[in-house]
Amino acid sequence: MKVSHIEHVGIAVKDLQEAIKYYEEVLGLKCYAIEEVADQKVKTAFFMVGQTKIELLEATSEESPVSKFIEKRGEGIHHLAFAVNDVDGSLKEVKEKGVRVIDETPRKGAEGLSIGFLHPKSTFGVLTEFCEKK
Ligand code: CMX
């Protein structure tokens, strides 16, 4: 597997519109897309910072992983996403090395990327995502 860069940092927020205001009006970034990922029960907002994105995540249901996260740990950094050359191969490779994967095979995430998650209990406390532009 080859990690090329940090694709995005996912941040769990209670109120997407309020958080967007902060990123735009205080930090001067521009929200270039808002997208609902029904499968993940989240609404996302994206900002570009160099070649890395900030992905704000608001839960759309109480069963969303983001609702659970905020309930337990409060708002804040939710996951770190690495751009890789091959998500499927990378998931298999880390699993062989003893890492607990959440996704055995890639699935479709926001922006049409192919994605897969690694469990935070097996990655030093950081929910880790692999992303590949197909
Ligand atoms: N970062 C670090 N630790 C986390 C975490 C996170 N984002 N989410 C949960 N944890 C920790 C919990 O604090 C808990 O630790 P303790 O046992 O020490 O308290 C442990 O992991 C288990 O947490 P849980 O609340 O019981 O949650 P679940 O096991 O039900 O789910 C997880 C945790 C990571 C498996 C689940 O959230 C998941 O599958 N996430 C991947 C999908 C996802 O997050 N989608 C939303 C983003 C989608 C997108 O970007 O498009």
GROMACS .gro file of N, CA and C in nm, residues 8-84:
model
  231
    8HIS      N    1  -0.841   1.400   0.417
    8HIS     CA    2  -0.922   1.493   0.496
    8HIS      C    3  -0.916   1.461   0.644
    9VAL      N    4  -0.961   1.560   0.722
    9VAL     CA    5  -0.977   1.542   0.866
    9VAL      C    6  -1.127   1.556   0.891
   10GLY      N    7  -1.188   1.456   0.953
   10GLY     CA    8  -1.332   1.459   0.980
   10GLY      C    9  -1.357   1.516   1.119
   11ILE      N   10  -1.449   1.610   1.126
   11ILE     CA   11  -1.479   1.677   1.253
   11ILE      C   12  -1.628   1.665   1.282
   12ALA      N   13  -1.660   1.607   1.397
   12ALA     CA   14  -1.801   1.588   1.435
   12ALA      C   15  -1.854   1.717   1.497
   13VAL      N   16  -1.966   1.765   1.444
   13VAL     CA   17  -2.028   1.887   1.498
   13VAL      C   18  -2.177   1.862   1.523
   14LYS      N   19  -2.231   1.941   1.615
   14LYS     CA   20  -2.374   1.925   1.644
   14LYS      C   21  -2.458   1.996   1.539
   15ASP      N   22  -2.411   2.113   1.494
   15ASP     CA   23  -2.489   2.195   1.403
   15ASP      C   24  -2.401   2.237   1.286
   16LEU      N   25  -2.426   2.175   1.170
   16LEU     CA   26  -2.342   2.199   1.052
   16LEU      C   27  -2.338   2.346   1.013
   17GLN      N   28  -2.456   2.411   1.011
   17GLN     CA   29  -2.461   2.551   0.966
   17GLN      C   30  -2.381   2.642   1.058
   18GLU      N   31  -2.390   2.618   1.189
   18GLU     CA   32  -2.313   2.699   1.285
   18GLU      C   33  -2.164   2.678   1.265
   19ALA      N   34  -2.125   2.553   1.243
   19ALA     CA   35  -1.982   2.522   1.225
   19ALA      C   36  -1.930   2.580   1.094
   20ILE      N   37  -2.012   2.574   0.988
   20ILE     CA   38  -1.971   2.632   0.859
   20ILE      C   39  -1.942   2.781   0.876
   21LYS      N   40  -2.028   2.849   0.954
   21LYS     CA   41  -2.009   2.993   0.978
   21LYS      C   42  -1.871   3.021   1.036
   22TYR      N   43  -1.829   2.938   1.132
   22TYR     CA   44  -1.697   2.956   1.194
   22TYR      C   45  -1.586   2.939   1.089
   23TYR      N   46  -1.593   2.830   1.011
   23TYR     CA   47  -1.487   2.804   0.913
   23TYR      C   48  -1.482   2.913   0.805
   24GLU      N   49  -1.600   2.965   0.769
   24GLU     CA   50  -1.602   3.067   0.663
   24GLU      C   51  -1.573   3.207   0.718
   25GLU      N   52  -1.643   3.243   0.825
   25GLU     CA   53  -1.636   3.383   0.870
   25GLU      C   54  -1.515   3.411   0.959
   26VAL      N   55  -1.469   3.311   1.031
   26VAL     CA   56  -1.353   3.333   1.119
   26VAL      C   57  -1.224   3.289   1.049
   27LEU      N   58  -1.224   3.168   0.991
   27LEU     CA   59  -1.100   3.119   0.928
   27LEU      C   60  -1.086   3.160   0.782
   28GLY      N   61  -1.196   3.210   0.723
   28GLY     CA   62  -1.189   3.259   0.584
   28GLY      C   63  -1.182   3.148   0.480
   29LEU      N   64  -1.223   3.025   0.516
   29LEU     CA   65  -1.227   2.916   0.419
   29LEU      C   66  -1.362   2.917   0.347
   30LYS      N   67  -1.370   2.844   0.236
   30LYS     CA   68  -1.495   2.842   0.160
   30LYS      C   69  -1.551   2.700   0.158
   31CYS      N   70  -1.676   2.688   0.200
   31CYS     CA   71  -1.741   2.557   0.194
   31CYS      C   72  -1.777   2.533   0.047
   32TYR      N   73  -1.717   2.429  -0.015
   32TYR     CA   74  -1.740   2.410  -0.159
   32TYR      C   75  -1.845   2.301  -0.187
   33ALA      N   76  -1.883   2.226  -0.083
   33ALA     CA   77  -1.985   2.122  -0.107
   33ALA      C   78  -2.051   2.080   0.022
   34ILE      N   79  -2.181   2.055   0.014
   34ILE     CA   80  -2.255   1.997   0.126
   34ILE      C   81  -2.321   1.872   0.068
   35GLU      N   82  -2.301   1.761   0.136
   35GLU     CA   83  -2.352   1.634   0.081
   35GLU      C   84  -2.403   1.546   0.193
   36GLU      N   85  -2.518   1.484   0.170
   36GLU     CA   86  -2.568   1.388   0.268
   36GLU      C   87  -2.521   1.248   0.227
   37VAL      N   88  -2.465   1.175   0.324
   37VAL     CA   89  -2.426   1.035   0.296
   37VAL      C   90  -2.525   0.949   0.375
   38ALA      N   91  -2.632   0.907   0.307
   38ALA     CA   92  -2.743   0.839   0.374
   38ALA      C   93  -2.696   0.711   0.442
   39ASP      N   94  -2.612   0.639   0.373
   39ASP     CA   95  -2.554   0.514   0.422
   39ASP      C   96  -2.487   0.531   0.560
   40GLN      N   97  -2.423   0.643   0.580
   40GLN     CA   98  -2.350   0.670   0.705
   40GLN      C   99  -2.431   0.754   0.804
   41LYS      N  100  -2.550   0.795   0.761
   41LYS     CA  101  -2.638   0.879   0.843
   41LYS      C  102  -2.569   1.008   0.888
   42VAL      N  103  -2.505   1.073   0.789
   42VAL     CA  104  -2.440   1.202   0.817
   42VAL      C  105  -2.464   1.300   0.703
   43LYS      N  106  -2.456   1.429   0.741
   43LYS     CA  107  -2.453   1.535   0.642
   43LYS      C  108  -2.312   1.594   0.652
   44THR      N  109  -2.248   1.617   0.538
   44THR     CA  110  -2.108   1.661   0.541
   44THR      C  111  -2.093   1.797   0.473
   45ALA      N  112  -1.993   1.871   0.517
   45ALA     CA  113  -1.958   1.998   0.451
   45ALA      C  114  -1.807   1.997   0.431
   46PHE      N  115  -1.762   2.036   0.311
   46PHE     CA  116  -1.620   2.027   0.277
   46PHE      C  117  -1.554   2.163   0.254
   47PHE      N  118  -1.430   2.170   0.301
   47PHE     CA  119  -1.345   2.289   0.282
   47PHE      C  120  -1.209   2.239   0.233
   48MET      N  121  -1.148   2.310   0.142
   48MET     CA  122  -1.016   2.272   0.092
   48MET      C  123  -0.911   2.355   0.167
   49VAL      N  124  -0.808   2.289   0.215
   49VAL     CA  125  -0.696   2.361   0.278
   49VAL      C  126  -0.570   2.301   0.217
   50GLY      N  127  -0.510   2.367   0.117
   50GLY     CA  128  -0.401   2.305   0.042
   50GLY      C  129  -0.456   2.183  -0.030
   51GLN      N  130  -0.389   2.069  -0.015
   51GLN     CA  131  -0.442   1.948  -0.080
   51GLN      C  132  -0.523   1.862   0.017
   52THR      N  133  -0.543   1.916   0.139
   52THR     CA  134  -0.618   1.842   0.240
   52THR      C  135  -0.753   1.909   0.261
   53LYS      N  136  -0.853   1.827   0.292
   53LYS     CA  137  -0.987   1.882   0.318
   53LYS      C  138  -1.021   1.873   0.465
   54ILE      N  139  -1.111   1.961   0.505
   54ILE     CA  140  -1.177   1.947   0.633
   54ILE      C  141  -1.317   1.897   0.598
   55GLU      N  142  -1.361   1.792   0.665
   55GLU     CA  143  -1.496   1.739   0.643
   55GLU      C  144  -1.574   1.754   0.774
   56LEU      N  145  -1.670   1.845   0.775
   56LEU     CA  146  -1.755   1.859   0.894
   56LEU      C  147  -1.865   1.754   0.884
   57LEU      N  148  -1.898   1.693   0.996
   57LEU     CA  149  -1.997   1.584   0.997
   57LEU      C  150  -2.106   1.614   1.098
   58GLU      N  151  -2.230   1.619   1.049
   58GLU     CA  152  -2.345   1.632   1.139
   58GLU      C  153  -2.429   1.505   1.125
   59ALA      N  154  -2.472   1.449   1.237
   59ALA     CA  155  -2.553   1.328   1.233
   59ALA      C  156  -2.692   1.360   1.179
   60THR      N  157  -2.748   1.266   1.102
   60THR     CA  158  -2.886   1.286   1.053
   60THR      C  159  -2.982   1.192   1.126
   61SER      N  160  -2.929   1.111   1.218
   61SER     CA  161  -3.014   1.019   1.293
   61SER      C  162  -2.945   0.988   1.427
   62GLU      N  163  -3.025   0.945   1.524
   62GLU     CA  164  -2.966   0.910   1.654
   62GLU      C  165  -2.877   0.788   1.644
   63GLU      N  166  -2.899   0.708   1.539
   63GLU     CA  167  -2.818   0.585   1.522
   63GLU      C  168  -2.687   0.612   1.446
   64SER      N  169  -2.668   0.737   1.407
   64SER     CA  170  -2.546   0.769   1.332
   64SER      C  171  -2.423   0.750   1.420
   65PRO      N  172  -2.312   0.700   1.363
   65PRO     CA  173  -2.187   0.690   1.441
   65PRO      C  174  -2.146   0.826   1.498
   66VAL      N  175  -2.185   0.933   1.426
   66VAL     CA  176  -2.147   1.067   1.472
   66VAL      C  177  -2.229   1.110   1.595
   67SER      N  178  -2.357   1.068   1.602
   67SER     CA  179  -2.437   1.097   1.723
   67SER      C  180  -2.376   1.029   1.844
   68LYS      N  181  -2.340   0.902   1.824
   68LYS     CA  182  -2.282   0.825   1.934
   68LYS      C  183  -2.152   0.888   1.981
   69PHE      N  184  -2.071   0.931   1.884
   69PHE     CA  185  -1.941   0.991   1.914
   69PHE      C  186  -1.960   1.118   1.998
   70ILE      N  187  -2.053   1.206   1.954
   70ILE     CA  188  -2.073   1.333   2.024
   70ILE      C  189  -2.129   1.308   2.164
   71GLU      N  190  -2.219   1.212   2.174
   71GLU     CA  191  -2.279   1.178   2.304
   71GLU      C  192  -2.169   1.136   2.403
   72LYS      N  193  -2.077   1.053   2.354
   72LYS     CA  194  -1.972   0.997   2.441
   72LYS      C  195  -1.856   1.092   2.465
   73ARG      N  196  -1.814   1.160   2.356
   73ARG     CA  197  -1.686   1.233   2.363
   73ARG      C  198  -1.699   1.382   2.333
   74GLY      N  199  -1.819   1.428   2.294
   74GLY     CA  200  -1.838   1.569   2.260
   74GLY      C  201  -1.793   1.598   2.117
   75GLU      N  202  -1.811   1.722   2.074
   75GLU     CA  203  -1.770   1.760   1.938
   75GLU      C  204  -1.617   1.753   1.929
   76GLY      N  205  -1.568   1.735   1.806
   76GLY     CA  206  -1.422   1.736   1.790
   76GLY      C  207  -1.376   1.647   1.676
   77ILE      N  208  -1.244   1.626   1.671
   77ILE     CA  209  -1.187   1.547   1.561
   77ILE      C  210  -1.238   1.404   1.570
   78HIS      N  211  -1.299   1.360   1.462
   78HIS     CA  212  -1.366   1.229   1.459
   78HIS      C  213  -1.282   1.123   1.387
   79HIS      N  214  -1.220   1.161   1.275
   79HIS     CA  215  -1.135   1.065   1.205
   79HIS      C  216  -1.032   1.134   1.117
   80LEU      N  217  -0.932   1.053   1.079
   80LEU     CA  218  -0.824   1.101   0.993
   80LEU      C  219  -0.826   1.012   0.869
   81ALA      N  220  -0.830   1.076   0.752
   81ALA     CA  221  -0.840   0.998   0.628
   81ALA      C  222  -0.715   1.013   0.543
   82PHE      N  223  -0.656   0.898   0.508
   82PHE     CA  224  -0.538   0.896   0.423
   82PHE      C  225  -0.577   0.861   0.280
   83ALA      N  226  -0.517   0.933   0.184
   83ALA     CA  227  -0.535   0.895   0.043
   83ALA      C  228  -0.439   0.780   0.016
   84VAL      N  229  -0.493   0.671  -0.037
   84VAL     CA  230  -0.410   0.555  -0.070
   84VAL      C  231  -0.431   0.519  -0.217
   0.00000   0.00000   0.00000
